Short mmCIF file of C-alpha atoms and ligand atoms in Angstrom, two decimals:
data_model
loop_
_atom_site.label_atom_id
_atom_site.label_comp_id
_atom_site.label_asym_id
_atom_site.label_seq_id
_atom_site.Cartn_x
_atom_site.Cartn_y
_atom_site.Cartn_z
CA MET A 1 86.58 86.62 107.91
CA ARG A 2 89.30 85.17 105.76
CA GLU A 3 91.51 87.88 104.33
CA ILE A 4 94.35 87.59 101.83
CA ILE A 5 96.67 89.94 99.93
CA LEU A 6 96.53 90.11 96.15
CA ILE A 7 99.67 91.12 94.31
CA LYS A 8 99.70 92.59 90.82
CA ASN A 9 103.12 92.34 89.28
CA GLY A 10 104.07 95.10 86.94
CA GLU A 11 106.72 94.78 84.30
CA LEU A 12 106.94 91.05 84.87
CA VAL A 13 103.96 90.64 82.64
CA LEU A 14 106.16 91.75 79.74
CA LYS A 15 108.71 89.06 80.25
CA GLY A 16 107.05 86.32 78.20
CA LEU A 17 108.68 82.94 78.70
CA ASN A 18 110.80 84.18 81.60
CA ARG A 19 107.73 85.20 83.48
CA ASN A 20 107.69 82.07 85.58
CA THR A 21 111.30 82.51 86.74
CA PHE A 22 110.61 86.17 87.50
CA GLU A 23 107.53 85.34 89.51
CA ASP A 24 109.39 82.66 91.46
CA ILE A 25 112.08 85.19 92.40
CA LEU A 26 109.41 87.70 93.38
CA ILE A 27 107.74 85.13 95.62
CA LYS A 28 111.07 84.24 97.19
CA ASN A 29 111.66 87.95 97.92
CA MET A 30 108.18 88.37 99.37
CA ARG A 31 108.66 85.31 101.56
CA LYS A 32 111.90 86.78 102.92
CA ALA A 33 110.26 90.17 103.52
CA LEU A 34 107.48 88.50 105.50
CA ALA A 35 109.59 85.89 107.29
CA GLU A 36 109.65 87.78 110.61
CA ILE A 37 105.90 88.04 110.92
CA GLY A 38 104.78 84.53 110.05
CA GLU A 39 104.23 81.91 107.39
CA PHE A 40 102.28 82.54 104.22
CA THR A 41 101.18 80.48 101.24
CA PHE A 42 101.79 81.96 97.78
CA LYS A 43 99.68 81.00 94.76
CA LYS A 44 100.19 82.19 91.22
CA SER A 45 97.15 82.77 89.12
CA GLN A 46 97.10 84.72 85.85
CA SER A 47 98.83 88.07 86.49
CA THR A 48 98.06 87.90 90.23
CA ILE A 49 99.86 86.29 93.11
CA MET A 50 97.75 85.42 96.13
CA VAL A 51 99.39 85.74 99.49
CA GLU A 52 97.54 83.89 102.17
CA PRO A 53 98.48 83.94 105.89
CA ASN A 54 98.78 80.45 107.35
CA ASP A 55 97.66 81.66 110.70
CA ASP A 56 94.78 83.87 111.87
CA ASP A 57 96.88 86.01 114.22
CA ILE A 58 99.19 87.33 111.53
CA ASP A 59 99.16 91.13 111.33
CA LEU A 60 98.17 91.93 107.74
CA ASP A 61 98.80 95.68 108.20
CA ASP A 62 102.40 94.85 108.92
CA ALA A 63 102.51 92.43 105.99
CA VAL A 64 101.24 95.09 103.58
CA GLU A 65 103.75 97.65 104.86
CA ARG A 66 106.58 95.21 104.18
CA LEU A 67 105.25 94.14 100.78
CA LYS A 68 105.03 97.82 99.76
CA LYS A 69 108.85 97.81 99.77
CA VAL A 70 109.29 94.72 97.61
CA PHE A 71 110.33 95.59 94.04
CA GLY A 72 108.43 93.96 91.19
CA ILE A 73 104.99 94.69 92.66
CA ALA A 74 102.94 97.26 90.73
CA ALA A 75 99.95 97.24 93.06
CA LEU A 76 98.62 95.24 95.97
CA SER A 77 95.41 95.02 97.85
CA ARG A 78 93.82 93.26 100.76
CA ALA A 79 90.87 91.15 99.80
CA LEU A 80 88.16 89.27 101.59
CA VAL A 81 87.39 85.71 100.53
CA ALA A 82 83.67 85.05 99.91
CA GLU A 83 81.61 82.19 98.55
CA LYS A 84 80.74 82.34 94.88
CA ASP A 85 77.26 83.40 95.75
CA MET A 86 75.73 86.89 95.35
CA ASP A 87 74.07 86.83 98.81
CA ASP A 88 77.35 86.02 100.53
CA ILE A 89 79.16 88.64 98.42
CA LYS A 90 76.61 91.31 99.39
CA VAL A 91 76.70 90.59 103.11
CA LYS A 92 80.51 90.36 103.19
CA THR A 93 81.02 93.55 101.15
CA ILE A 94 79.05 95.57 103.71
CA GLU A 95 80.82 93.85 106.57
CA TYR A 96 84.28 94.26 105.10
CA LEU A 97 84.14 97.73 103.58
CA GLY A 98 81.50 99.29 105.88
CA GLU A 99 83.96 101.71 107.47
CA ARG A 100 85.21 102.85 104.10
CA PHE A 101 81.68 103.52 102.86
CA GLU A 102 81.25 105.90 105.85
CA GLU A 103 84.35 107.82 104.86
CA VAL A 104 83.71 108.46 101.16
CA GLU A 105 81.05 110.14 99.10
CA THR A 106 81.44 108.34 95.77
CA PHE A 107 82.11 104.77 94.73
CA LYS A 108 81.76 102.34 91.88
CA VAL A 109 81.73 98.56 91.61
CA GLU A 110 83.94 96.66 89.19
CA ALA A 111 83.49 92.98 88.51
CA LYS A 112 86.02 90.54 87.03
CA ARG A 113 84.66 87.18 86.16
CA SER A 114 87.38 84.64 85.32
CA ASP A 115 84.90 81.85 86.01
CA LYS A 116 82.58 82.16 83.02
CA LYS A 117 80.13 79.68 84.52
CA PHE A 118 79.09 82.14 87.24
CA PRO A 119 75.37 82.82 86.59
CA LEU A 120 75.64 86.64 86.53
CA LYS A 121 77.67 88.53 83.97
CA SER A 122 80.00 91.32 85.09
CA PRO A 123 77.58 94.27 84.46
CA GLU A 124 74.90 92.36 86.36
CA ILE A 125 77.19 91.75 89.32
CA CYS A 126 78.00 95.49 89.37
CA ARG A 127 74.39 96.51 89.21
CA GLU A 128 73.23 94.15 91.97
CA LEU A 129 76.06 94.83 94.35
CA GLY A 130 75.96 98.58 93.62
CA GLY A 131 72.25 98.67 94.36
CA HIS A 132 72.76 96.78 97.59
CA ILE A 133 75.48 99.18 98.75
CA LEU A 134 73.30 102.21 97.90
CA SER A 135 70.38 100.79 99.87
CA ASN A 136 72.65 100.51 102.93
CA TYR A 137 74.35 103.90 102.60
CA HIS A 138 71.86 106.53 101.43
CA ASP A 139 74.41 109.37 101.20
CA LEU A 140 76.69 107.52 98.82
CA LYS A 141 76.73 108.29 95.10
CA VAL A 142 77.98 106.25 92.17
CA ASP A 143 80.71 107.92 90.12
CA VAL A 144 82.01 105.66 87.37
CA HIS A 145 84.74 108.06 86.20
CA ASN A 146 86.45 109.27 89.34
CA PRO A 147 85.20 107.40 92.38
CA GLU A 148 86.86 107.78 95.78
CA LEU A 149 86.38 104.07 96.37
CA THR A 150 86.38 101.29 93.82
CA VAL A 151 84.91 98.02 95.06
CA THR A 152 86.23 95.17 93.01
CA VAL A 153 84.67 91.72 92.98
CA GLU A 154 86.66 88.95 91.35
CA ILE A 155 84.92 85.69 90.63
CA ARG A 156 87.65 83.03 90.48
CA ASP A 157 87.74 79.20 90.29
CA THR A 158 86.90 78.39 93.86
CA TYR A 159 86.14 81.68 95.60
CA ALA A 160 85.12 85.26 95.08
CA PHE A 161 87.36 88.08 96.30
CA ILE A 162 86.11 91.45 97.48
CA ARG A 163 88.48 94.34 97.70
CA GLY A 164 88.65 98.12 98.06
CA ASN A 165 91.15 100.47 96.47
CA ASN A 166 94.52 99.23 95.31
CA ILE A 167 97.65 100.23 97.18
CA LYS A 168 100.58 101.39 95.03
CA GLY A 169 103.51 98.96 95.08
CA ALA A 170 107.21 99.81 94.87
CA GLY A 171 107.30 99.04 91.13
CA GLY A 172 110.49 98.03 89.38
CA MET A 173 111.83 94.51 88.99
CA PRO A 174 112.34 91.82 91.65
CA VAL A 175 115.80 92.14 93.24
CA SER A 176 118.25 89.58 91.80
CA THR A 177 116.59 89.26 88.43
CA SER A 178 119.22 91.64 86.97
CA GLY A 179 122.52 90.36 88.38
CA ARG A 180 124.68 91.97 91.03
CA GLY A 181 126.26 95.43 91.41
CA ALA A 182 128.63 96.97 93.94
CA VAL A 183 127.59 100.38 95.20
CA LEU A 184 130.21 102.83 96.51
CA ILE A 185 128.37 104.06 99.57
CA SER A 186 129.22 107.21 101.49
CA GLY A 187 127.28 108.78 104.31
CA GLY A 188 125.84 111.36 101.97
CA ILE A 189 122.43 111.85 100.40
CA ASP A 190 123.13 110.62 96.87
CA SER A 191 124.70 107.18 97.14
CA PRO A 192 121.89 105.58 99.21
CA VAL A 193 119.44 106.92 96.62
CA ALA A 194 121.60 105.48 93.81
CA ALA A 195 121.66 102.11 95.59
CA TYR A 196 117.88 102.13 95.99
CA MET A 197 117.37 103.04 92.31
CA MET A 198 119.52 100.20 91.00
CA ALA A 199 117.94 97.70 93.40
CA LYS A 200 114.62 98.84 91.95
CA ARG A 201 115.85 97.69 88.55
CA GLY A 202 116.38 94.23 89.98
CA ILE A 203 120.10 94.47 90.86
CA GLU A 204 121.24 92.65 94.00
CA LEU A 205 123.50 94.97 96.00
CA VAL A 206 126.95 94.58 97.47
CA SER A 207 128.39 97.74 99.03
CA VAL A 208 131.82 99.20 99.55
CA HIS A 209 132.53 101.98 102.02
CA PHE A 210 135.90 103.68 102.45
CA ALA A 211 136.78 104.79 105.98
CA SER A 212 139.77 106.87 107.01
CA PRO A 213 140.29 106.67 110.73
CA PRO A 214 141.26 108.69 112.70
CA TYR A 215 140.08 111.37 110.24
CA THR A 216 136.69 109.69 110.09
CA THR A 217 135.03 108.29 113.21
CA GLU A 218 133.13 105.22 114.27
CA LEU A 219 130.00 107.36 114.27
CA ALA A 220 130.49 108.12 110.57
CA GLU A 221 130.77 104.40 109.87
CA GLN A 222 127.72 103.63 111.96
CA LYS A 223 125.81 106.23 109.97
CA VAL A 224 126.65 104.39 106.72
CA MET A 225 125.45 101.11 108.26
CA ASP A 226 122.21 102.80 109.31
CA LEU A 227 121.73 104.05 105.78
CA LEU A 228 122.38 100.59 104.34
CA HIS A 229 119.88 99.14 106.77
CA LYS A 230 117.23 101.49 105.37
CA VAL A 231 118.12 100.59 101.78
CA ALA A 232 118.11 96.90 102.68
CA GLN A 233 114.39 97.14 103.55
CA TYR A 234 113.94 97.41 99.77
CA SER A 235 116.95 95.62 98.33
CA GLY A 236 117.22 92.71 100.78
CA PRO A 237 120.45 91.97 102.67
CA ILE A 238 123.55 93.92 101.51
CA THR A 239 126.99 92.33 101.81
CA THR A 240 129.16 95.25 102.87
CA TYR A 241 132.89 95.90 102.87
CA VAL A 242 134.49 98.64 104.93
CA VAL A 243 137.85 99.41 103.38
CA PRO A 244 140.65 101.13 105.32
CA PHE A 245 141.56 104.13 103.19
CA THR A 246 143.79 106.28 105.41
CA GLU A 247 147.10 105.03 104.10
CA LEU A 248 146.10 105.65 100.52
CA GLN A 249 144.75 109.10 101.23
CA GLU A 250 147.89 110.09 103.11
CA ALA A 251 150.07 108.78 100.32
CA ILE A 252 148.07 110.81 97.73
CA ARG A 253 148.30 113.92 99.98
CA ASP A 254 152.06 113.49 100.38
CA LYS A 255 153.00 112.54 96.82
CA CYS A 256 150.51 113.98 94.29
CA PRO A 257 149.68 117.55 93.24
CA GLU A 258 146.97 118.95 95.45
CA VAL A 259 144.73 119.98 92.53
CA TYR A 260 144.29 116.30 91.60
CA PHE A 261 143.75 115.00 95.10
CA THR A 262 140.04 114.25 94.92
CA ILE A 263 140.07 112.80 91.42
CA ILE A 264 142.96 110.47 92.18
CA MET A 265 141.27 109.40 95.39
CA ARG A 266 138.07 108.68 93.46
CA ARG A 267 140.04 106.61 90.93
CA TYR A 268 141.52 104.47 93.71
CA MET A 269 138.07 103.98 95.16
CA MET A 270 137.02 102.59 91.77
CA LYS A 271 140.03 100.31 91.49
CA ILE A 272 139.52 98.85 94.98
CA ALA A 273 135.77 98.55 94.50
CA GLU A 274 136.39 96.71 91.20
CA ILE A 275 138.48 94.06 92.95
CA ILE A 276 135.79 93.53 95.56
CA ALA A 277 133.09 93.57 92.87
CA ASN A 278 134.85 90.84 90.88
CA HIS A 279 135.34 88.80 94.00
CA GLN A 280 131.60 89.11 94.72
CA ASN A 281 130.44 88.36 91.15
CA CYS A 282 129.23 91.90 90.56
CA SER A 283 129.02 93.07 86.96
CA ALA A 284 128.85 96.83 87.56
CA LEU A 285 129.85 99.59 90.00
CA ILE A 286 127.23 102.07 91.23
CA THR A 287 127.83 105.61 92.48
CA GLY A 288 125.72 108.57 93.53
CA GLU A 289 127.47 111.05 91.21
CA SER A 290 125.51 113.72 89.34
CA VAL A 291 126.96 115.93 86.61
CA GLY A 292 128.24 119.27 87.82
CA GLN A 293 127.39 118.77 91.48
CA VAL A 294 130.95 119.26 92.71
CA ALA A 295 134.39 119.66 91.11
CA SER A 296 134.98 115.91 90.96
CA GLN A 297 131.71 115.47 89.05
CA THR A 298 132.33 117.56 85.95
CA ILE A 299 132.10 115.47 82.79
CA TYR A 300 135.89 115.73 82.48
CA ALA A 301 136.44 114.47 86.01
CA LEU A 302 133.85 111.69 85.58
CA GLY A 303 135.67 110.65 82.40
CA CYS A 304 138.91 110.28 84.36
CA THR A 305 137.13 108.28 87.07
CA ASP A 306 135.48 105.99 84.53
CA VAL A 307 138.70 104.77 83.00
CA ALA A 308 140.04 103.61 86.35
CA THR A 309 137.82 100.53 86.05
CA GLU A 310 136.86 98.07 83.34
CA LEU A 311 133.44 97.53 84.86
CA PRO A 312 130.52 99.66 83.70
CA VAL A 313 129.76 102.42 86.19
CA PHE A 314 126.04 103.03 86.82
CA ARG A 315 125.20 106.52 88.05
CA PRO A 316 121.40 106.66 88.32
CA CYS A 317 121.47 110.20 89.80
CA ILE A 318 123.57 111.55 86.91
CA GLY A 319 120.87 113.81 85.42
CA MET A 320 119.02 114.67 88.59
CA ASP A 321 118.91 117.96 90.51
CA LYS A 322 119.73 117.82 94.16
CA ASP A 323 116.09 118.46 95.16
CA GLU A 324 114.97 115.49 93.05
CA ILE A 325 117.51 113.28 94.81
CA VAL A 326 116.42 114.67 98.19
CA ARG A 327 112.78 113.86 97.37
CA ILE A 328 113.62 110.21 96.86
CA SER A 329 115.82 110.12 99.95
CA ARG A 330 112.85 111.37 101.96
CA GLU A 331 110.61 108.74 100.44
CA ILE A 332 112.96 105.94 101.37
CA ASP A 333 113.64 107.54 104.76
CA THR A 334 117.40 107.95 104.38
CA PHE A 335 117.42 111.77 104.32
CA GLN A 336 117.44 112.44 108.06
CA THR A 337 120.33 110.04 108.57
CA SER A 338 122.25 111.35 105.56
CA ILE A 339 122.33 114.92 106.89
CA LEU A 340 123.88 113.96 110.25
CA PRO A 341 127.14 115.92 110.37
CA TYR A 342 129.91 113.31 110.41
CA GLU A 343 133.08 113.63 108.39
CA ASP A 344 133.36 111.46 105.28
CA CYS A 345 136.75 110.49 103.85
CA CYS A 346 135.98 112.69 100.83
CA THR A 347 136.01 115.76 103.05
CA VAL A 348 139.49 115.16 104.49
CA PHE A 349 142.36 116.81 102.63
CA THR A 350 140.07 118.38 100.04
CA PRO A 351 142.05 120.74 97.77
CA LYS A 352 141.21 124.45 97.88
CA HIS A 353 141.23 124.69 94.08
CA PRO A 354 140.51 121.26 92.53
CA LYS A 355 141.00 120.99 88.79
CA THR A 356 137.61 120.82 87.10
CA ARG A 357 139.09 119.96 83.66
CA PRO A 358 141.62 117.27 84.52
CA HIS A 359 143.51 115.51 81.75
CA ILE A 360 143.92 111.78 82.10
CA GLU A 361 147.61 111.88 80.97
CA GLU A 362 148.48 114.29 83.79
CA ILE A 363 146.67 112.17 86.30
CA LEU A 364 148.34 108.95 85.18
CA GLU A 365 151.67 110.76 85.46
CA ALA A 366 150.84 112.00 88.96
CA GLU A 367 149.82 108.50 90.08
CA LYS A 368 153.25 107.17 89.15
CA ALA A 369 154.52 108.65 92.43
CA LEU A 370 152.38 106.11 94.32
CA ASP A 371 153.25 102.49 95.06
CA SER A 372 149.79 101.67 93.68
CA GLU A 373 149.81 97.92 93.70
CA ALA A 374 150.91 97.57 97.34
CA LEU A 375 148.59 100.32 98.54
CA ILE A 376 145.60 98.76 96.80
CA GLN A 377 146.48 95.29 98.03
CA ARG A 378 146.75 96.40 101.64
CA ALA A 379 143.43 98.24 101.44
CA VAL A 380 141.68 95.19 99.97
CA GLU A 381 143.24 92.86 102.53
CA GLY A 382 142.22 95.16 105.38
CA ALA A 383 138.56 95.26 104.31
CA ARG A 384 136.06 94.10 106.88
CA LYS A 385 132.97 92.28 105.63
CA THR A 386 129.51 92.34 107.19
CA VAL A 387 125.99 91.68 105.99
CA ILE A 388 123.51 94.48 106.60
CA LYS A 389 119.83 93.48 106.83
P1 ATP B 401 126.96 111.38 98.36
O1 ATP B 401 125.83 112.13 98.84
O2 ATP B 401 126.57 110.04 97.82
O3 ATP B 401 128.08 111.29 99.34
P2 ATP B 401 128.21 113.55 97.16
O4 ATP B 401 127.43 114.47 96.33
O5 ATP B 401 128.54 113.93 98.56
O6 ATP B 401 127.50 112.16 97.14
P3 ATP B 401 130.90 112.87 96.74
O7 ATP B 401 131.08 112.89 98.18
O8 ATP B 401 131.79 113.63 95.87
O9 ATP B 401 129.50 113.29 96.31
O10 ATP B 401 130.93 111.35 96.27
C1 ATP B 401 130.57 110.96 94.98
C2 ATP B 401 130.31 109.45 95.02
O11 ATP B 401 131.52 108.74 95.39
C3 ATP B 401 129.31 109.05 96.06
O12 ATP B 401 128.01 109.15 95.57
C4 ATP B 401 129.67 107.63 96.34
O13 ATP B 401 129.18 106.75 95.36
C5 ATP B 401 131.19 107.69 96.22
N1 ATP B 401 131.79 107.88 97.56
C6 ATP B 401 132.12 109.06 98.16
N2 ATP B 401 132.68 108.85 99.36
C7 ATP B 401 132.68 107.54 99.58
C8 ATP B 401 133.11 106.70 100.64
N3 ATP B 401 133.60 107.16 101.77
N4 ATP B 401 133.01 105.36 100.47
C9 ATP B 401 132.49 104.85 99.34
N5 ATP B 401 132.05 105.58 98.31
C10 ATP B 401 132.14 106.92 98.42
MG1 MG B 402 129.63 112.62 99.92
#
């Protein structure tokens, strides 16, 4: 039995003339996602991409699991290749989907005939194949509106394809069709979700993490790398910078009013991330902030953070409740790692009574006490770069 995977790309279809470029990037991303399990041949045809294993031993279950995480795919399905001949189609349908027919009570047949020379028209194909299935499985019923199993037969140029239900793809746009962005990643729940959401819109990720040893530990840093590894299963490899932040945090603690501590710290994160972002050709910063979640995320505080950078700041979680963010973090399997109890640099020196309505003039005044340029430069120079896959 020769089996392939059929890919339906989603929004790509809307992209008109760019469609070819988009599909090429999608194929490149699929090839990377499958590289560890073997070689495949990719063929474009109408709004479908056919993914064919070059070798019989390739594990297609594994391939499907990996492709389910590739953005730009609306739906995918495994399909059996048959001759363009009704007898072969009938025999192979029973052989291929037999187990599924045992599991369900209702089904329907759909036919797509892109080869108009095929002797039977679509309704005739459905009728013949449907009848054949019913004569093999007496308990099955046809339900054209809400079947448990839809058997689709596609008659193409050289072969026919038989497939069962579609599998939902990850949706979104292929990564690296929308430029690059630098995500400020902590060990929390929100920023990995924010990273995932922007990758889903086609943005290639770079990440920046601020570490404050000895206040934060190696374990905390490892946790962030583990989170990035999970996100990278969707986004592809993430070039990551770990920035030493202790000196800056201590300077802020020693020289600035306590009520502004967090907001000033957040502004320096933005300034440093911006330098790294420019160096890495990123056109936006990404954070996991959500309005009102904590004192540093009131609209006033976010306003003060925003003006620390000239880059646009994308905050995909901005209007989400915590439980909505948690739901996504469970889906992408970052939640269990995010809740491990290691100290983040944000939780050291947190003020007892942070100002929730900070004024930018007061903050700029407070920051004058810091030797900003030198502090920022040393932090950037001390950054360690790795690539997380
Ligand atoms: P998260 O769950 O993402 O940590 P949070 O609700 O805990 O979010 P904060 O800790 O206040 O919120 O952080 C707000 C945002 O600032 C984070 O979403 C992240 O983008 C950024 N951030 C916080 N700490 C760090 C850090 N150590 N390194 C890099 N970015 C950070
Ligand atoms: Mg946090």
